[in-house]
CSV table of C-alpha atoms in Angstrom, one decimal:
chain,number,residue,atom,x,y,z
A,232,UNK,CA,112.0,84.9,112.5
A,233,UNK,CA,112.0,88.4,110.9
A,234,UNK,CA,109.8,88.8,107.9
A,235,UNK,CA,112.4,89.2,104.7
A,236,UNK,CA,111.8,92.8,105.0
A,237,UNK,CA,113.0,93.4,108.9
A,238,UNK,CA,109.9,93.6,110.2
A,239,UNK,CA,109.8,91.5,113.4
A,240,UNK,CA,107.5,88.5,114.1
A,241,UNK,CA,104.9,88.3,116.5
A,242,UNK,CA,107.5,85.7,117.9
A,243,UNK,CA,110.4,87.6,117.7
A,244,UNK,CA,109.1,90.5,120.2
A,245,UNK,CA,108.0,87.5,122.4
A,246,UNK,CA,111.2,85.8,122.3
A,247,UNK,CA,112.6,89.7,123.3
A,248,UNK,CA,110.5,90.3,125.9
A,249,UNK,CA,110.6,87.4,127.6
A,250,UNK,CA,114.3,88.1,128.4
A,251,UNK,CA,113.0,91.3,130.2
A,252,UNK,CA,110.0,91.4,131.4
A,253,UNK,CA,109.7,90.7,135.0
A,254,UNK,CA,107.0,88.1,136.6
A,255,UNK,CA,104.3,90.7,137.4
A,256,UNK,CA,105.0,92.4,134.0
A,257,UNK,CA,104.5,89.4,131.9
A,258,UNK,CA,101.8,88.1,133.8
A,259,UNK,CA,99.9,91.6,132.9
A,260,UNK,CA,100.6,90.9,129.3
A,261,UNK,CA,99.4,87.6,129.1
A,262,UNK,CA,95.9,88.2,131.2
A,263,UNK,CA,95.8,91.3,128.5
A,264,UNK,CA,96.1,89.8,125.6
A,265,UNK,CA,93.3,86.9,127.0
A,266,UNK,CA,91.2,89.5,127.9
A,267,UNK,CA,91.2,91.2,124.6
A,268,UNK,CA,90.7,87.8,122.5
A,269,UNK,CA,87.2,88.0,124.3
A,270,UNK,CA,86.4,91.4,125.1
A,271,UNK,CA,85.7,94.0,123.0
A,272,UNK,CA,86.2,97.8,123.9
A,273,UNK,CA,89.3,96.4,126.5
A,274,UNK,CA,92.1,97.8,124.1
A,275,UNK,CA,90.9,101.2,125.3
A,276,UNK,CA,92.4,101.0,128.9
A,277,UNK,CA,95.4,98.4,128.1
A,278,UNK,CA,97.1,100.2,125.5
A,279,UNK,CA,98.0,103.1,127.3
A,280,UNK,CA,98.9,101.1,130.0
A,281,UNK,CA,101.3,99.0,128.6
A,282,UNK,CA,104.1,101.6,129.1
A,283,UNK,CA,103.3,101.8,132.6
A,284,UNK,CA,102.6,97.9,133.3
A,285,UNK,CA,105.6,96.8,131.3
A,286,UNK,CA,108.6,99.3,131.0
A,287,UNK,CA,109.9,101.8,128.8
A,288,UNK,CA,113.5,100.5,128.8
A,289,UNK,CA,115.3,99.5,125.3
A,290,UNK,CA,114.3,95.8,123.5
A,291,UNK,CA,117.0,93.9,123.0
A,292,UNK,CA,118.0,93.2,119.5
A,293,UNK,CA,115.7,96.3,118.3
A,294,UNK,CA,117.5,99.3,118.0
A,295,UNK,CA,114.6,102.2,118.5
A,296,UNK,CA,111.8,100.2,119.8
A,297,UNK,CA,111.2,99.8,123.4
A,298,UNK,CA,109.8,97.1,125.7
A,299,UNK,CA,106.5,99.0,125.8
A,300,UNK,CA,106.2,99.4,121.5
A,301,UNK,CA,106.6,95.2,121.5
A,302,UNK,CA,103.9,94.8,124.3
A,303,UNK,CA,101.6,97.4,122.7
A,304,UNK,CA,102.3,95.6,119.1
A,305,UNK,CA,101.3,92.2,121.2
A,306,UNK,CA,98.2,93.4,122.2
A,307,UNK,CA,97.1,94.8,119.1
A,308,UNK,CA,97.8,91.7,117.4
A,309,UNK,CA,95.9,89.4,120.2
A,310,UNK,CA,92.8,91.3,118.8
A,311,UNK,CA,90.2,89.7,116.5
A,312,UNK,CA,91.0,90.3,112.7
A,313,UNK,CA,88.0,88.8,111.4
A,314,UNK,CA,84.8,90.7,112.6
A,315,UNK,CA,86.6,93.9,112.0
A,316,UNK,CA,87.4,94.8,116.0
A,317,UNK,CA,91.2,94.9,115.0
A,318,UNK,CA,91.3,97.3,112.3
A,319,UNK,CA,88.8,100.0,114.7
A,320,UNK,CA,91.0,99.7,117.2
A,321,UNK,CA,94.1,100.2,116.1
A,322,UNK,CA,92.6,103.2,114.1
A,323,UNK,CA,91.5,104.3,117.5
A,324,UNK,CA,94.6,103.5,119.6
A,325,UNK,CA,96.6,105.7,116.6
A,326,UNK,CA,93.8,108.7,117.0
A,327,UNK,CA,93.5,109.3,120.8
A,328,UNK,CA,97.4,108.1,121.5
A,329,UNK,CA,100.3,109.9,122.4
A,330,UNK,CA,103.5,110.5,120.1
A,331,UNK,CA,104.9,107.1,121.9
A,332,UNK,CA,101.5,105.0,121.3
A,333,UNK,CA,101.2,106.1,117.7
A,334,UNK,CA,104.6,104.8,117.1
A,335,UNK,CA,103.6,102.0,118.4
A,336,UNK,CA,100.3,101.5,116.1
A,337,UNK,CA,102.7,102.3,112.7
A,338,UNK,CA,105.2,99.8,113.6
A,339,UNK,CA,102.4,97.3,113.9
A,340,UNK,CA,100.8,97.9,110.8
A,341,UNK,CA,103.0,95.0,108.7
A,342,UNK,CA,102.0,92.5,110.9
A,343,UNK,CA,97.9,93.5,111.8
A,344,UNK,CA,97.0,91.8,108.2
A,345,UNK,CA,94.8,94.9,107.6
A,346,UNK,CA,95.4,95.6,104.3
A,347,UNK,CA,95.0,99.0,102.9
A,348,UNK,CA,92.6,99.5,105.0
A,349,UNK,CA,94.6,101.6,107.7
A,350,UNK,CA,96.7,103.9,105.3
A,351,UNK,CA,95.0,107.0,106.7
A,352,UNK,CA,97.2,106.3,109.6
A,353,UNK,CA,100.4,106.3,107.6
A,354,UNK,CA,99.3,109.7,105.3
A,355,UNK,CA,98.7,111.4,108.8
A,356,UNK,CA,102.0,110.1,110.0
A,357,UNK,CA,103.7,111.5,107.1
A,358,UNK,CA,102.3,114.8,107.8
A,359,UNK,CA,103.4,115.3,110.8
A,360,UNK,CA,107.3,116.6,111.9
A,361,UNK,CA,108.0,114.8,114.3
A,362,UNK,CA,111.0,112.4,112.5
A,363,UNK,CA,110.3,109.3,115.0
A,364,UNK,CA,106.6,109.2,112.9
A,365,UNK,CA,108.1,109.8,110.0
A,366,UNK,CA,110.4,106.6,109.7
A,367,UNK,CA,108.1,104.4,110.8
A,368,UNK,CA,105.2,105.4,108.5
A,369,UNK,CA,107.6,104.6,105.6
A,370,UNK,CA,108.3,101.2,106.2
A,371,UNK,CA,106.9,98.1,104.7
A,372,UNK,CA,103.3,99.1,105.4
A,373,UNK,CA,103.7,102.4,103.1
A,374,UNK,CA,106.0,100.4,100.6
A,375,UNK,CA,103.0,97.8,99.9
A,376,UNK,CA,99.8,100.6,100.1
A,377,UNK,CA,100.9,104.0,100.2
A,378,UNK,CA,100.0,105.4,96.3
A,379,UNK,CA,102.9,106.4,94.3
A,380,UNK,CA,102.6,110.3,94.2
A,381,UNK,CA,102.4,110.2,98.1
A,382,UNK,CA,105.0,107.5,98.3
A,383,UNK,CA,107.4,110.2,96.5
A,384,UNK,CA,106.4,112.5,98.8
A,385,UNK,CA,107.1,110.5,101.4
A,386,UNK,CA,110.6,110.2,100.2
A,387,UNK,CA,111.2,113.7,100.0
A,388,UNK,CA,109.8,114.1,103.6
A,389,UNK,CA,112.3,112.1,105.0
A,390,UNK,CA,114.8,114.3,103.2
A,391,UNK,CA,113.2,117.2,104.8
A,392,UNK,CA,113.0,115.9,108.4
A,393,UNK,CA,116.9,114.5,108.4
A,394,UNK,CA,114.8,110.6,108.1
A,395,UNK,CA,117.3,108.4,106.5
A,396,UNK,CA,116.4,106.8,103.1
A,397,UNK,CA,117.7,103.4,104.2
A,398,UNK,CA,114.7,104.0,106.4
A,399,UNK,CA,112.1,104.0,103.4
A,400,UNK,CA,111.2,100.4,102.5
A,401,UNK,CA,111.4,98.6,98.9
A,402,UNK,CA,113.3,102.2,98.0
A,403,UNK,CA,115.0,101.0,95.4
A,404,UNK,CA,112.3,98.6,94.0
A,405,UNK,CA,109.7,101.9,93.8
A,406,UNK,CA,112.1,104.2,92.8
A,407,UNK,CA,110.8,105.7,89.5
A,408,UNK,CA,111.8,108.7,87.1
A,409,UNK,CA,109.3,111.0,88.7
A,410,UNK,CA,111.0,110.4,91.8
A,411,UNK,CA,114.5,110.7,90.2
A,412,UNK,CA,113.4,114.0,88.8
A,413,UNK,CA,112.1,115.6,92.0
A,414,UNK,CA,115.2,114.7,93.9
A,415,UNK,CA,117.4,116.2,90.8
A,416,UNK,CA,115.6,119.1,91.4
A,417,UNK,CA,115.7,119.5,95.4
A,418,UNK,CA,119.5,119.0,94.6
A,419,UNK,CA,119.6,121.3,92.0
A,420,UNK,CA,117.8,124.1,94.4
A,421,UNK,CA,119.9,123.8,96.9
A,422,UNK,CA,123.4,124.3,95.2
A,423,UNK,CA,121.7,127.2,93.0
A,424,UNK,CA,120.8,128.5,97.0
A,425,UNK,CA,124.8,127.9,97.8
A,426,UNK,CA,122.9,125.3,100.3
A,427,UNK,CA,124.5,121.5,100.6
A,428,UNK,CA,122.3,119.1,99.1
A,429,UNK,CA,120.8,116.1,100.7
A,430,UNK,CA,123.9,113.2,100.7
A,431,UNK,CA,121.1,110.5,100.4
A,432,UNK,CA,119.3,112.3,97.6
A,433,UNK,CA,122.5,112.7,95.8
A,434,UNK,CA,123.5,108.9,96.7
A,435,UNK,CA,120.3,107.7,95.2
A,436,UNK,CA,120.8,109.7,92.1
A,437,UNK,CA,124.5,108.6,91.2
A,438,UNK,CA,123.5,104.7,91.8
A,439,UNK,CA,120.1,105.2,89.8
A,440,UNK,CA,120.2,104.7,85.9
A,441,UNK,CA,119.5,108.1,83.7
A,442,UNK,CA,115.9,110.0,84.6
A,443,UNK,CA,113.5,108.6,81.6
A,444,UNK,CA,110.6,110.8,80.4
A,445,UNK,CA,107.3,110.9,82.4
A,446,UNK,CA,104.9,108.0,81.2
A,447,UNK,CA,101.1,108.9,81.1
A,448,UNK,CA,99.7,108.4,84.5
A,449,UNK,CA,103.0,109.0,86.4
């Protein structure tokens, strides 16, 4: 089952593949993911070729992700956590990917049982335009070890690159008066500029309770 958040199991892309993958397809991803439970360095060449081994078509029950972001999140997951392999390699499959394989590596990152170790992939995400990065490096990954100054950033980037803040994970439960203030001001900007202002920064704004003063260390 989903984790209470939305992020999919380990199971649940399985379950979703194995409505789609054909014989030769799912054969490769299961001599993969054996090879990589013994052989360190492999990630390298199977990443990349996940895409071309297993399809880029649409995975049921996932809107956005494809077959190949489930396979790649499979074989990230099938290597070792404990010795420290994992958490190199997924840094590396996010460094030398493509747009497509880093999307991959951010959607992962709630289920690699990392810790805050990999954040660096989520601040470089989040300063990049391209939208696609953008809403996955807010998701439950950011909401559990992105810092709160960047995580308000974060917020306001998604305004700035059209990401939806029903995107941003745990928004209400960070949500904070610093926040609240920035966003009143963004709004405030844009009318004085005779320019419409965000309708999920003014949405957040109406439902949130009156902006408090800032407490030492905001």
């Amino acid at each position: 089952m989903s984790a209470p958040d939305g992020t999919p199991s380990a199971t649940d892309l399985r379950s979703a593949l194995a409505g789609t993958l054909g014989p030769a397809a799912a054969e490769w991803l299961s001599t993969a993911e054996e090879r990589l439970r013994s052989s360190a360095g492999a990630l390298a060449s199977l990443f990349p070729a996940a895409g071309r081994s297993c399809g880029h078509g649409p995975l049921a029950g996932r809107p956005g992700w494809t077959v190949a972001d489930a396979a790649r999140v499979l074989l990230l997951l099938a290597v070792p956590v404990d010795d420290g392999r994992r958490l190199a390699e997924t840094l590396a499959c996010y460094r030398y990917g493509d747009a497509a394989e880093r999307l991959s590596v951010l959607r992962s990152l709630p289920l690699l049982e990392l810790g805050p170790a990999a954040i660096e992939l989520t601040e470089d995400a989040l300063r990049t335009h391209d939208g696609r990065l953008v809403e996955a490096a807010v998701g439950p990954y950011a909401a559990r070890h992105l810092s709160r100054p960047l995580w308000r950033h974060a917020v306001l980037k998604c305004l700035f690159t059209g990401v939806p803040l029903a995107s941003v994970a745990a928004l209400h439960e960070r949500c904070d008066p610093p926040l609240l203030r920035m966003l009143a001001d963004l709004v405030r900007e844009r009318e004085a500029a005779g320019r419409p202002a965000p309708p999920d920064a003014v949405a957040l704004l109406a439902a949130a309770p009156t902006v408090l003063p800032t407490r030492s260390g905001d």
